[in-house]
Coordinates of C-alpha atoms and ligand atoms in Angstrom, one line a residue:
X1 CA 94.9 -200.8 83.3
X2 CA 92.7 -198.3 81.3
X3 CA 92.1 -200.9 79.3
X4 CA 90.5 -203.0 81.9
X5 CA 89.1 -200.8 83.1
X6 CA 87.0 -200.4 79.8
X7 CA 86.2 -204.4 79.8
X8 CA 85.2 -203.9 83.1
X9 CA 82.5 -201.2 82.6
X10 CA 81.3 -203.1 79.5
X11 CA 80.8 -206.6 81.5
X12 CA 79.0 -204.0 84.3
X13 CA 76.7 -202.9 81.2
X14 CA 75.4 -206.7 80.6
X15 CA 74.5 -206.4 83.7
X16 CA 72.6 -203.3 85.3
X17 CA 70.0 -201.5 82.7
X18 CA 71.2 -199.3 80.3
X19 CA 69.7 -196.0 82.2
X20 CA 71.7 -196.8 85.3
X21 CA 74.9 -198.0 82.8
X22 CA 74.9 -194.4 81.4
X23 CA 74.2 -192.0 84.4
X24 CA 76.1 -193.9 87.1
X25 CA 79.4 -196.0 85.4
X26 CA 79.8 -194.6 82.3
X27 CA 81.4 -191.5 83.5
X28 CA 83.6 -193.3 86.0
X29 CA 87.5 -192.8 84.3
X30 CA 90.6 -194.4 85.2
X31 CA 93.6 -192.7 87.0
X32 CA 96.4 -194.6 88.2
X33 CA 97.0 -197.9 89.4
X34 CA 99.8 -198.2 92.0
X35 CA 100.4 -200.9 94.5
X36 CA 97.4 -202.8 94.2
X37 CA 95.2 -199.4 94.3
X38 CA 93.3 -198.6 91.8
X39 CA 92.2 -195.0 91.4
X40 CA 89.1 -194.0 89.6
X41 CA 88.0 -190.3 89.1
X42 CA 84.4 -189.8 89.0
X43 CA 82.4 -186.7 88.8
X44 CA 81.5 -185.9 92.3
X45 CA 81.3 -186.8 96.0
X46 CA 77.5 -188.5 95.1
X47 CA 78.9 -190.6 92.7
X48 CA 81.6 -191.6 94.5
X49 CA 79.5 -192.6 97.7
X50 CA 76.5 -194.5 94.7
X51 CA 79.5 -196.0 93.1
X52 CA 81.3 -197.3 97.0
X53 CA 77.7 -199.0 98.1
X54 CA 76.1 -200.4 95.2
X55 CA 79.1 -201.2 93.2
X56 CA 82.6 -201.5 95.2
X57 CA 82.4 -205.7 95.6
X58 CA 81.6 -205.9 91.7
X59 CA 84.7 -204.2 90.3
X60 CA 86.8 -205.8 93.1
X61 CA 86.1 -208.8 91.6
X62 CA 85.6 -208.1 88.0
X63 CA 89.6 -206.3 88.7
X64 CA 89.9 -209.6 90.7
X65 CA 89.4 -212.0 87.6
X66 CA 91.4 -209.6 85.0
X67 CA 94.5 -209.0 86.9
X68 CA 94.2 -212.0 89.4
X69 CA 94.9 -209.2 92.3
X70 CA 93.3 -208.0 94.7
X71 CA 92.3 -204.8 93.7
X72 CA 91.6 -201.7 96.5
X73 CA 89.5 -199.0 95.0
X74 CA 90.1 -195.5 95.6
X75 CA 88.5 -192.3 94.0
X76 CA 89.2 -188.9 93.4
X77 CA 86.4 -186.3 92.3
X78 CA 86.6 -184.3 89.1
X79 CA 85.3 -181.3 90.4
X80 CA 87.6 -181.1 93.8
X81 CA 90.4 -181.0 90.9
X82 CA 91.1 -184.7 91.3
X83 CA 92.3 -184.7 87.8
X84 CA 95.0 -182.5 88.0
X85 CA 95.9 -183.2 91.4
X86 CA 96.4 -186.9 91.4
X87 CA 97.9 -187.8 94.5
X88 CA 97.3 -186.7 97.7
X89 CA 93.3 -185.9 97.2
X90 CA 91.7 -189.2 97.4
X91 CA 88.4 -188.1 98.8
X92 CA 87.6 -188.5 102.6
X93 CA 84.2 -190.4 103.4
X94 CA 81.5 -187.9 102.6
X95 CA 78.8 -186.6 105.5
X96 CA 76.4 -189.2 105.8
X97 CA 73.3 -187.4 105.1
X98 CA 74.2 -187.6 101.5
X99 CA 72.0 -190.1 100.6
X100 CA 72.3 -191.9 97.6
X101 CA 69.1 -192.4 95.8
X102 CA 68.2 -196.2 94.5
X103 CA 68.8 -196.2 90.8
X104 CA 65.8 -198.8 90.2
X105 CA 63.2 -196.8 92.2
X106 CA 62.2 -194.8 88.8
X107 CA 58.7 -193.9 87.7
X108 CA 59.4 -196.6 84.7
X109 CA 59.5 -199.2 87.3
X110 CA 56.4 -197.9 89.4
X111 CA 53.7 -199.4 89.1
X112 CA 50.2 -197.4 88.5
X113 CA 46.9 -198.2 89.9
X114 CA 44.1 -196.8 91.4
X115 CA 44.9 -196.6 94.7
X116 CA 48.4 -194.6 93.8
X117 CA 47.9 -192.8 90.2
X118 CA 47.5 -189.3 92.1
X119 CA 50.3 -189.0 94.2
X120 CA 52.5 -190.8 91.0
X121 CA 50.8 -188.2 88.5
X122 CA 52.1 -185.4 91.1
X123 CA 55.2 -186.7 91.6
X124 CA 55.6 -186.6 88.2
X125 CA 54.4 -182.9 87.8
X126 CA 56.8 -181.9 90.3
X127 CA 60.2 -183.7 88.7
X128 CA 59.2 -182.7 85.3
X129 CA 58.8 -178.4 86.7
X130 CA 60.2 -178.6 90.2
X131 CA 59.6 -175.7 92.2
X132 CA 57.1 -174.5 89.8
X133 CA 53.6 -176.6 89.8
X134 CA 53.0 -178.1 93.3
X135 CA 54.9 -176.6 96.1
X136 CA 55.7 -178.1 98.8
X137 CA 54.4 -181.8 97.6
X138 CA 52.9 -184.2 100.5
X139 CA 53.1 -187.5 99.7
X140 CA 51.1 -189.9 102.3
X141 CA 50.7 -193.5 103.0
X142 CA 51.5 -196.2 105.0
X143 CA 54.2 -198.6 105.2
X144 CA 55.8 -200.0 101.7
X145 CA 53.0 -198.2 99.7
X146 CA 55.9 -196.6 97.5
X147 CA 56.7 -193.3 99.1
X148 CA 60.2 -193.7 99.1
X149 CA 60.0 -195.1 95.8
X150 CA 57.9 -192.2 94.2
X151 CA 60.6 -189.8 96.2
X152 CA 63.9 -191.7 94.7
X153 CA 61.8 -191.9 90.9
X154 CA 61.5 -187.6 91.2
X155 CA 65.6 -187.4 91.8
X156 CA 66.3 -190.4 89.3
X157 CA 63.8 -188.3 86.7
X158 CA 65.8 -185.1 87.4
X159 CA 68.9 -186.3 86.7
X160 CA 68.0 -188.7 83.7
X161 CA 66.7 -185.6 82.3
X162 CA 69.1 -183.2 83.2
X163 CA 66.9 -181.3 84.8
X164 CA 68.6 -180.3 87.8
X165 CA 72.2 -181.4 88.6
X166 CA 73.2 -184.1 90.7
X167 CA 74.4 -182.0 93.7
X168 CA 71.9 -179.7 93.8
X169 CA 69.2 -182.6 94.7
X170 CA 68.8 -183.6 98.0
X171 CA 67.2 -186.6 99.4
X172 CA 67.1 -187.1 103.0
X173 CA 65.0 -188.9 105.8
X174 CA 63.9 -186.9 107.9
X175 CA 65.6 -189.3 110.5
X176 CA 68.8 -188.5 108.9
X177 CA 68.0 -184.5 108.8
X178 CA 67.5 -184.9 112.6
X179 CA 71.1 -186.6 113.0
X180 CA 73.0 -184.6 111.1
X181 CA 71.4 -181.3 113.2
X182 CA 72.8 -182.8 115.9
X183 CA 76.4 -183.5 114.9
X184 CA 76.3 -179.8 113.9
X185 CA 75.1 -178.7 117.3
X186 CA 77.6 -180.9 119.0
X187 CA 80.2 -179.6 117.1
X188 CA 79.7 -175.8 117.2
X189 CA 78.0 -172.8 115.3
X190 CA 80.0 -173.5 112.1
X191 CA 78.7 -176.2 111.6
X192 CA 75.1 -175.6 112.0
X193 CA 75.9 -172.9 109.3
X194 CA 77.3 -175.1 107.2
X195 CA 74.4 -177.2 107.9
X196 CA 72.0 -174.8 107.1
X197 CA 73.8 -173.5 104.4
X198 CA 74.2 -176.9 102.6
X199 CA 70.7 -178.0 102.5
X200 CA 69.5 -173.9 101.8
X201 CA 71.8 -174.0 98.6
X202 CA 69.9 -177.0 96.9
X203 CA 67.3 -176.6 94.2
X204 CA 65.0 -179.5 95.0
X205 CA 64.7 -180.9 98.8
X206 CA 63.1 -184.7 98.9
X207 CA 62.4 -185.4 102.9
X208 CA 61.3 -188.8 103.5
X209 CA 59.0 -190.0 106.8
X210 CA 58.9 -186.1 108.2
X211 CA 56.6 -187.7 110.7
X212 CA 59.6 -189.0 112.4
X213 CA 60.1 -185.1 113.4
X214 CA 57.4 -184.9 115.3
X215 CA 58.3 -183.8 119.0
X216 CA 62.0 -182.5 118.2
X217 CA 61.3 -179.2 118.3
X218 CA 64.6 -178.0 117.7
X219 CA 64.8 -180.1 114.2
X220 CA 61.4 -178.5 113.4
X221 CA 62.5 -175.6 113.7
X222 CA 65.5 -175.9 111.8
X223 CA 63.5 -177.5 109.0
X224 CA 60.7 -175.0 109.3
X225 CA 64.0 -172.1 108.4
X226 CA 65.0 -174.1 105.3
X227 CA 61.9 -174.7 104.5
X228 CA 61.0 -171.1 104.0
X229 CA 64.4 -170.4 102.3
X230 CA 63.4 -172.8 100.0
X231 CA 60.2 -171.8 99.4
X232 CA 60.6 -168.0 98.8
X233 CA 63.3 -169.2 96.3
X234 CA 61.0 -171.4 94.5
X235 CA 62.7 -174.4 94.9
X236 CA 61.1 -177.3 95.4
X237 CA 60.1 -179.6 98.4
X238 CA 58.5 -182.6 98.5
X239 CA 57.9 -184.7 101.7
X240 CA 56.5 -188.0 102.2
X241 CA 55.0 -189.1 105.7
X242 CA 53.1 -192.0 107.1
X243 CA 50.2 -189.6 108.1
X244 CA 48.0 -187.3 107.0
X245 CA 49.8 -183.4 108.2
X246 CA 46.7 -182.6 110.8
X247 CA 47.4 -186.5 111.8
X248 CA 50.9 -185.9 112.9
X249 CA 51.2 -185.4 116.8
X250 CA 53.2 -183.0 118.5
X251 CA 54.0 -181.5 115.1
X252 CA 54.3 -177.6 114.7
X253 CA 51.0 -175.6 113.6
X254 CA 53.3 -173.5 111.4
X255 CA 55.0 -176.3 110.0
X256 CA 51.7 -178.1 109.0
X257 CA 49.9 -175.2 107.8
X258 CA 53.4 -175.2 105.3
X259 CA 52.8 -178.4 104.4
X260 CA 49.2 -177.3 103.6
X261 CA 50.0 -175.2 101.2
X262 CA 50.9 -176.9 98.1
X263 CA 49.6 -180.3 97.1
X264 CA 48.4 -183.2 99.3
X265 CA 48.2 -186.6 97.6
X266 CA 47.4 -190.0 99.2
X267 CA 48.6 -193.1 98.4
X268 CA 46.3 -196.7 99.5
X269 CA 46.5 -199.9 99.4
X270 CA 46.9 -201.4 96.0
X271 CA 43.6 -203.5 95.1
X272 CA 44.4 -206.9 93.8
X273 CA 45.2 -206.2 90.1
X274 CA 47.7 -203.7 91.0
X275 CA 49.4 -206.4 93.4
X276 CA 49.8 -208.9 90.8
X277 CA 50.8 -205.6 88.3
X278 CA 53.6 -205.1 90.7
X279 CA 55.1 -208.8 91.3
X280 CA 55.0 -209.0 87.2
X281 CA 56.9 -206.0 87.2
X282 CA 59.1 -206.7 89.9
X283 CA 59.6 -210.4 88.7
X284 CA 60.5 -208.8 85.2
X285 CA 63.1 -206.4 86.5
X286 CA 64.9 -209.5 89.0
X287 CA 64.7 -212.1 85.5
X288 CA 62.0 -214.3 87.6
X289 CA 59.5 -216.2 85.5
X290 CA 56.5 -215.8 86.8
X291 CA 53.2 -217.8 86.1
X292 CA 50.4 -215.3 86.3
X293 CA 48.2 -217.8 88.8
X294 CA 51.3 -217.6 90.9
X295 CA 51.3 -213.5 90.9
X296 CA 47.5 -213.7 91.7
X297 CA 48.4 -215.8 94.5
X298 CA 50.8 -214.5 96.3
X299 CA 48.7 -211.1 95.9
X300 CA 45.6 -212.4 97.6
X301 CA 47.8 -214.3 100.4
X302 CA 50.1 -211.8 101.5
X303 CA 49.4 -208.2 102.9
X304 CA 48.4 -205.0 101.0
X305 CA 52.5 -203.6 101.8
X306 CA 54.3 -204.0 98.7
X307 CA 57.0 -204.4 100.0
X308 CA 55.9 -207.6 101.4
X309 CA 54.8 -209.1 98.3
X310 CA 58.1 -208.1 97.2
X311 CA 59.9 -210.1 100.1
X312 CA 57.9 -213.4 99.1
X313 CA 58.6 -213.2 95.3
X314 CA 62.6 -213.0 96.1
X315 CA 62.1 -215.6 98.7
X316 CA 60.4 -217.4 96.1
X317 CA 62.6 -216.5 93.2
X318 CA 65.6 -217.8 95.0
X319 CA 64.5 -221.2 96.2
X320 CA 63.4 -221.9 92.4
X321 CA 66.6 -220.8 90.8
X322 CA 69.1 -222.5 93.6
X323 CA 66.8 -225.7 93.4
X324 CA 66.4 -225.6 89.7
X325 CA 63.0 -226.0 89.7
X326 CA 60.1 -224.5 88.0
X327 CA 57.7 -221.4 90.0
X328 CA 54.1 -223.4 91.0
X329 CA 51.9 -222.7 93.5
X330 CA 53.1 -225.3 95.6
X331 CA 56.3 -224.0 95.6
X332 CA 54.8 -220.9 96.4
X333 CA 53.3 -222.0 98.9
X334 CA 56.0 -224.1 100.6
X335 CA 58.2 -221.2 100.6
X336 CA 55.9 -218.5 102.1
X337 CA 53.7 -220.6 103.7
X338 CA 54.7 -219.2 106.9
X339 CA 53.7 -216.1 106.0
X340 CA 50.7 -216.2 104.6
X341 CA 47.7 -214.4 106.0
X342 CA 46.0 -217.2 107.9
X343 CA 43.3 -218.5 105.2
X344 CA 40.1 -217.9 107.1
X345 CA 37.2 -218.6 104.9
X346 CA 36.9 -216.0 102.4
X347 CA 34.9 -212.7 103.6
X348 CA 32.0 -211.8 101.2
X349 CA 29.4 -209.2 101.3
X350 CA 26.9 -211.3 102.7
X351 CA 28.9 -212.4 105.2
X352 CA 29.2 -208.8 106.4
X353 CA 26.2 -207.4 106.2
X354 CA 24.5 -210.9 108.1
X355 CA 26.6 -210.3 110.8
X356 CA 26.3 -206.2 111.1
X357 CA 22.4 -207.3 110.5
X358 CA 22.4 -209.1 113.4
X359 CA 24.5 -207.3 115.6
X360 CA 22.0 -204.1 115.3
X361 CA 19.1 -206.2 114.6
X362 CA 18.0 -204.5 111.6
X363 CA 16.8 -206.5 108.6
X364 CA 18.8 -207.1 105.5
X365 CA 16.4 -205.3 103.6
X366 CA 16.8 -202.3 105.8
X367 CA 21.0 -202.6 104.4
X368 CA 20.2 -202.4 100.9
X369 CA 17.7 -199.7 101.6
X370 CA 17.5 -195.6 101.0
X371 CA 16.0 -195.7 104.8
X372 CA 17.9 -192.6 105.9
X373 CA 17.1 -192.9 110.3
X374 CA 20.2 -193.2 112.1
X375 CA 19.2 -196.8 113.6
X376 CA 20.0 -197.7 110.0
X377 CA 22.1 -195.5 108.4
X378 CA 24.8 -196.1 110.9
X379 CA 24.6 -200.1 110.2
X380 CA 24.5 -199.7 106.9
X381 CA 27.8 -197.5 107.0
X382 CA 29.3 -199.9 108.9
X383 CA 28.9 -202.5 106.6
X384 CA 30.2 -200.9 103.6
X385 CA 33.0 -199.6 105.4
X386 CA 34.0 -203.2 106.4
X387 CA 33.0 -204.2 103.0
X388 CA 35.8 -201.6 102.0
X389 CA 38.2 -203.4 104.5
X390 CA 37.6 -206.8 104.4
X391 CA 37.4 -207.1 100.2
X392 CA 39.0 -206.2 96.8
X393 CA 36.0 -205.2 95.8
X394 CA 36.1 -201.8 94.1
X395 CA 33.5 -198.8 95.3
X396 CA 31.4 -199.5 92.2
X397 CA 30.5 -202.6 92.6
X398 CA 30.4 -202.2 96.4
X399 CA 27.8 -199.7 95.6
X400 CA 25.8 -202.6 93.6
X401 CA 25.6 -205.1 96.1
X402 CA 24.1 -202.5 99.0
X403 CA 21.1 -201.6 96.3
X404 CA 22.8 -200.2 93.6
X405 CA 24.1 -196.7 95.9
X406 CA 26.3 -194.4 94.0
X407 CA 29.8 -194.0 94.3
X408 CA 30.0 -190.9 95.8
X409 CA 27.9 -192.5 98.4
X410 CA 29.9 -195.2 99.3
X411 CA 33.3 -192.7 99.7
X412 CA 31.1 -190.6 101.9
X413 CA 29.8 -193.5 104.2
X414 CA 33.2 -194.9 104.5
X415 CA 34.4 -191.7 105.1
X416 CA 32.3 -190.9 107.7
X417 CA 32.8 -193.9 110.1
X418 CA 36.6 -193.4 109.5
X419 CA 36.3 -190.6 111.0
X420 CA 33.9 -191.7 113.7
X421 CA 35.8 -194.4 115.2
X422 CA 39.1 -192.1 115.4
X423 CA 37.1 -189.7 117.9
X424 CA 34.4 -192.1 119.1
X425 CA 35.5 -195.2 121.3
X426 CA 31.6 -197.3 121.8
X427 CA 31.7 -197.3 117.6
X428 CA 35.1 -198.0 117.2
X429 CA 34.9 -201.1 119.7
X430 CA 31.3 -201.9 117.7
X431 CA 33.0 -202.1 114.4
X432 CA 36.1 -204.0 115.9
X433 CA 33.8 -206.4 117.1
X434 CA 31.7 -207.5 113.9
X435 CA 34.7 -207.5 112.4
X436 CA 35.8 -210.1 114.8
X437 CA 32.7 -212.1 114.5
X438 CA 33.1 -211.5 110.4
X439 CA 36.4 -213.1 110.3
X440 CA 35.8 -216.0 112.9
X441 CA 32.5 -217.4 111.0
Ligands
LIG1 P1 57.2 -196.7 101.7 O1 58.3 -195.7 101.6 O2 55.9 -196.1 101.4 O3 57.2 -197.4 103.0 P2 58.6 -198.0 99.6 O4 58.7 -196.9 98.6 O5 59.9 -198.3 100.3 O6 57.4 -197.8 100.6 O7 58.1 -199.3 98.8 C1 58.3 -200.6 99.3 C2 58.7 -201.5 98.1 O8 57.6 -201.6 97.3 C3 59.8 -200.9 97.2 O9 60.7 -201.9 96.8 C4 59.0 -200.3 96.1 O10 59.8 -200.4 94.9 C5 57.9 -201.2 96.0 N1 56.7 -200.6 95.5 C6 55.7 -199.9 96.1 N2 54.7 -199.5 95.4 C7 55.1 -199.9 94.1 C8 54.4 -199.8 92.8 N3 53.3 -199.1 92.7 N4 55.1 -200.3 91.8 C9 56.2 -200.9 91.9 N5 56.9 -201.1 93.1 C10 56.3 -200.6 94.2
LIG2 MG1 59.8 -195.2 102.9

């Protein structure tokens, strides 16, 4: 059985990359095989749990096709003394905030653009010194930008690198923090120690989506506690979140002025080059052949979330290989038709700036101007913020085609009616409204 065992784990490296091969199966051993049960000792509860969900149905039915059983997998942990003790301590399911990290979310696989290369470069700061360069890291941005990934690439970086042991890394959402605090209150004041004391003992704490703590006070608190444990140990935090701290509502002053103290970095949209960066990538890691005027586009058709134009290359990757037929944009577009951003005619920079024009009356000459009175300063904002919305163009050349303004210019304008329209409702419904009449012409 030891033996196939060994085949086993060598068909399994044909198939996953060699960086997951070594860290996650290579130290799997075999135990005993009894009755149809095959036990396996493997280093620790994490592996165990990695191992159960990622690859439980694979060995079943590699074990499947060598022994022409079927094969039900057990495992006992090295360092609960599974190896001397073989019977009796086959390992009970583990707590389920022990979150396995995804093995392909690495900074290798991360793709680098403008709109993310700070937050990556800190990520990467903070996995390569934990606890000693940015502390606490804030990662920010919205929906399938690559938080989670960035979070999962700083564990997978630790570990490849021995930097920090497996168990003493600890990713969590913050969704599953709050469930776990809880169980532990439900079940009594031993277990909230062993709460506290479980998260307080690790050397680098990776919280994703915090913002879903907002408003449970008693799970801010708690986290606000190991937080400063944490901290006045020097070990290292990083949190990701949908919004910027001062954003988050009903979120403790204490705990944002905390977050306020080590690094904040930002992660935006990916422009277009970046998108079709990322489906090559992603089409190179799933062995999908993909033409480059395909990549560019699905990029311009779907949304900026990468984790939509991920969902459309799978989609698209599968129909080609179970039909057998070659990636095109027809098939492309056949298969994610449905979902493609309704093709309005394309919104250019004239476009925008005739329709702010006439919506404030002001000539187009006024636009392009250095006029600095508010009845045209504030059109003029408007138009290169929606110019920053409603195209891939880059700040640079936005900056050309509203008389050759400066890039710091252009941040600042579109800066400034950000923040406007948050506080102020008349300018907010204003820009809605071009944008309306932008899109509809
Ligand atoms: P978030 O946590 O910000 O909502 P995720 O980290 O879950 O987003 O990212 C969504 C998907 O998009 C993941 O599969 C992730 O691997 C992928 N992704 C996001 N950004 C990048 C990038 N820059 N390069 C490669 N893949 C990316
Ligand atoms: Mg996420």
């Amino acid at each position: 059985m030891a033996d196939i065992l060994a085949q086993i784990k060598s068909k399994i490296a044909s198939i996953i990359n060699a960086d997951s091969y070594k860290t996650w199966i290579e130290p799997v051993r075999f135990s005993n095989y009894t009755n149809g049960r095959c036990t396996l000792v493997v280093p620790n509860r994490f592996f165990k749990d990695w191992i159960s969900e990622n690859f439980e149905q694979i060995l079943v039915s590699l074990f499947r096709d060598a022994t022409n059983e079927e094969v039900k997998i057990e495992y006992i942990l090295e360092k609960e003394g599974g190896v001397e003790n073989k019977k009796g301590s086959v390992v009970k399911k583990p707590p389920s905030y022990y979150t396995a990290f995804n093995p392909k979310y690495t900074f290798e696989n991360f793709v680098v653009g403008a709109s993310n290369q700070f937050a990556n470069a800190a990520c990467l700061a903070v996995a390569t010194n934990p606890g000693k360069t940015y502390n606490p890291l804030f990662v920010y941005g919205g929906v399938g930008l690559g938080k989670t990934h960035l979070l999962n690439a700083i564990a997978n970086f630790l570990i490849k690198h021995k930097i920090i042991s497996v168990d003493r890394i600890c990713y969590i959402t913050a969704e599953a923090f709050t469930n776990e605090l809880i169980n532990a209150i439900r079940l009594g004041f031993e277990k909230i120690e062993e709460f506290r004391s479980r998260f307080r003992k690790m050397d680098v704490l990776l919280i994703d989506d915090i913002q879903f703590i907002a408003g449970k006070e008693r799970t801010q608190e708690e986290f606000f506690h190991t937080f400063n444990t944490l901290y006045d140990n020097m070990k290292q935090i990083v949190v990701t979140s949908d919004k910027f701290p001062r954003d988050i509502e009903n979120f403790e002053e204490r705990l944002r002025s905390r977050f306020e103290w080590g690094l904040i970095a930002d992660i935006q949209s990916p422009d277009i080059e970046t998108r079709v960066a990322i489906l090559n990538k992603k089409a190179e890691i799933e062995k999908i052949n993909l033409p480059l005027d395909v990549a560019f586009f699905i990029a311009s058709n779907a949304e900026d979330s990468v984790r939509y134009l991920e969902g459309a290359l799978i989609r698209i990757g599968a129909y080609s290989s179970l039909n057998n037929v070659p990636i095109t944009i027809d098939l492309a577009k056949d298969v994610i038709g449905h979902i493609i951003r309704e093709k309005k005619k394309e919104v250019t920079v004239d476009s925008i700036i005739k329709e702010v024009t006439s919506y404030f009356s002001i000539k187009i000459s006024d636009i392009k101007s250095t006029k600095r009175m508010r009845s045209i300063m504030i059109p003029r904002q408007v138009a290169m913020y929606l110019t920053r919305k409603l195209t891939d163009l880059s700040l640079v050349s936005i900056g050309e085609r509203f008389g050759g303004k400066n890039h710091a210019t252009i941040i600042h304008s579109i800066h400034k009616i950000e923040e406007e329209i948050k506080t102020k409702k008349e300018l907010k419904e204003i820009v809605e409204k071009i944008e309306t009449r932008i899109k509809s012409t």
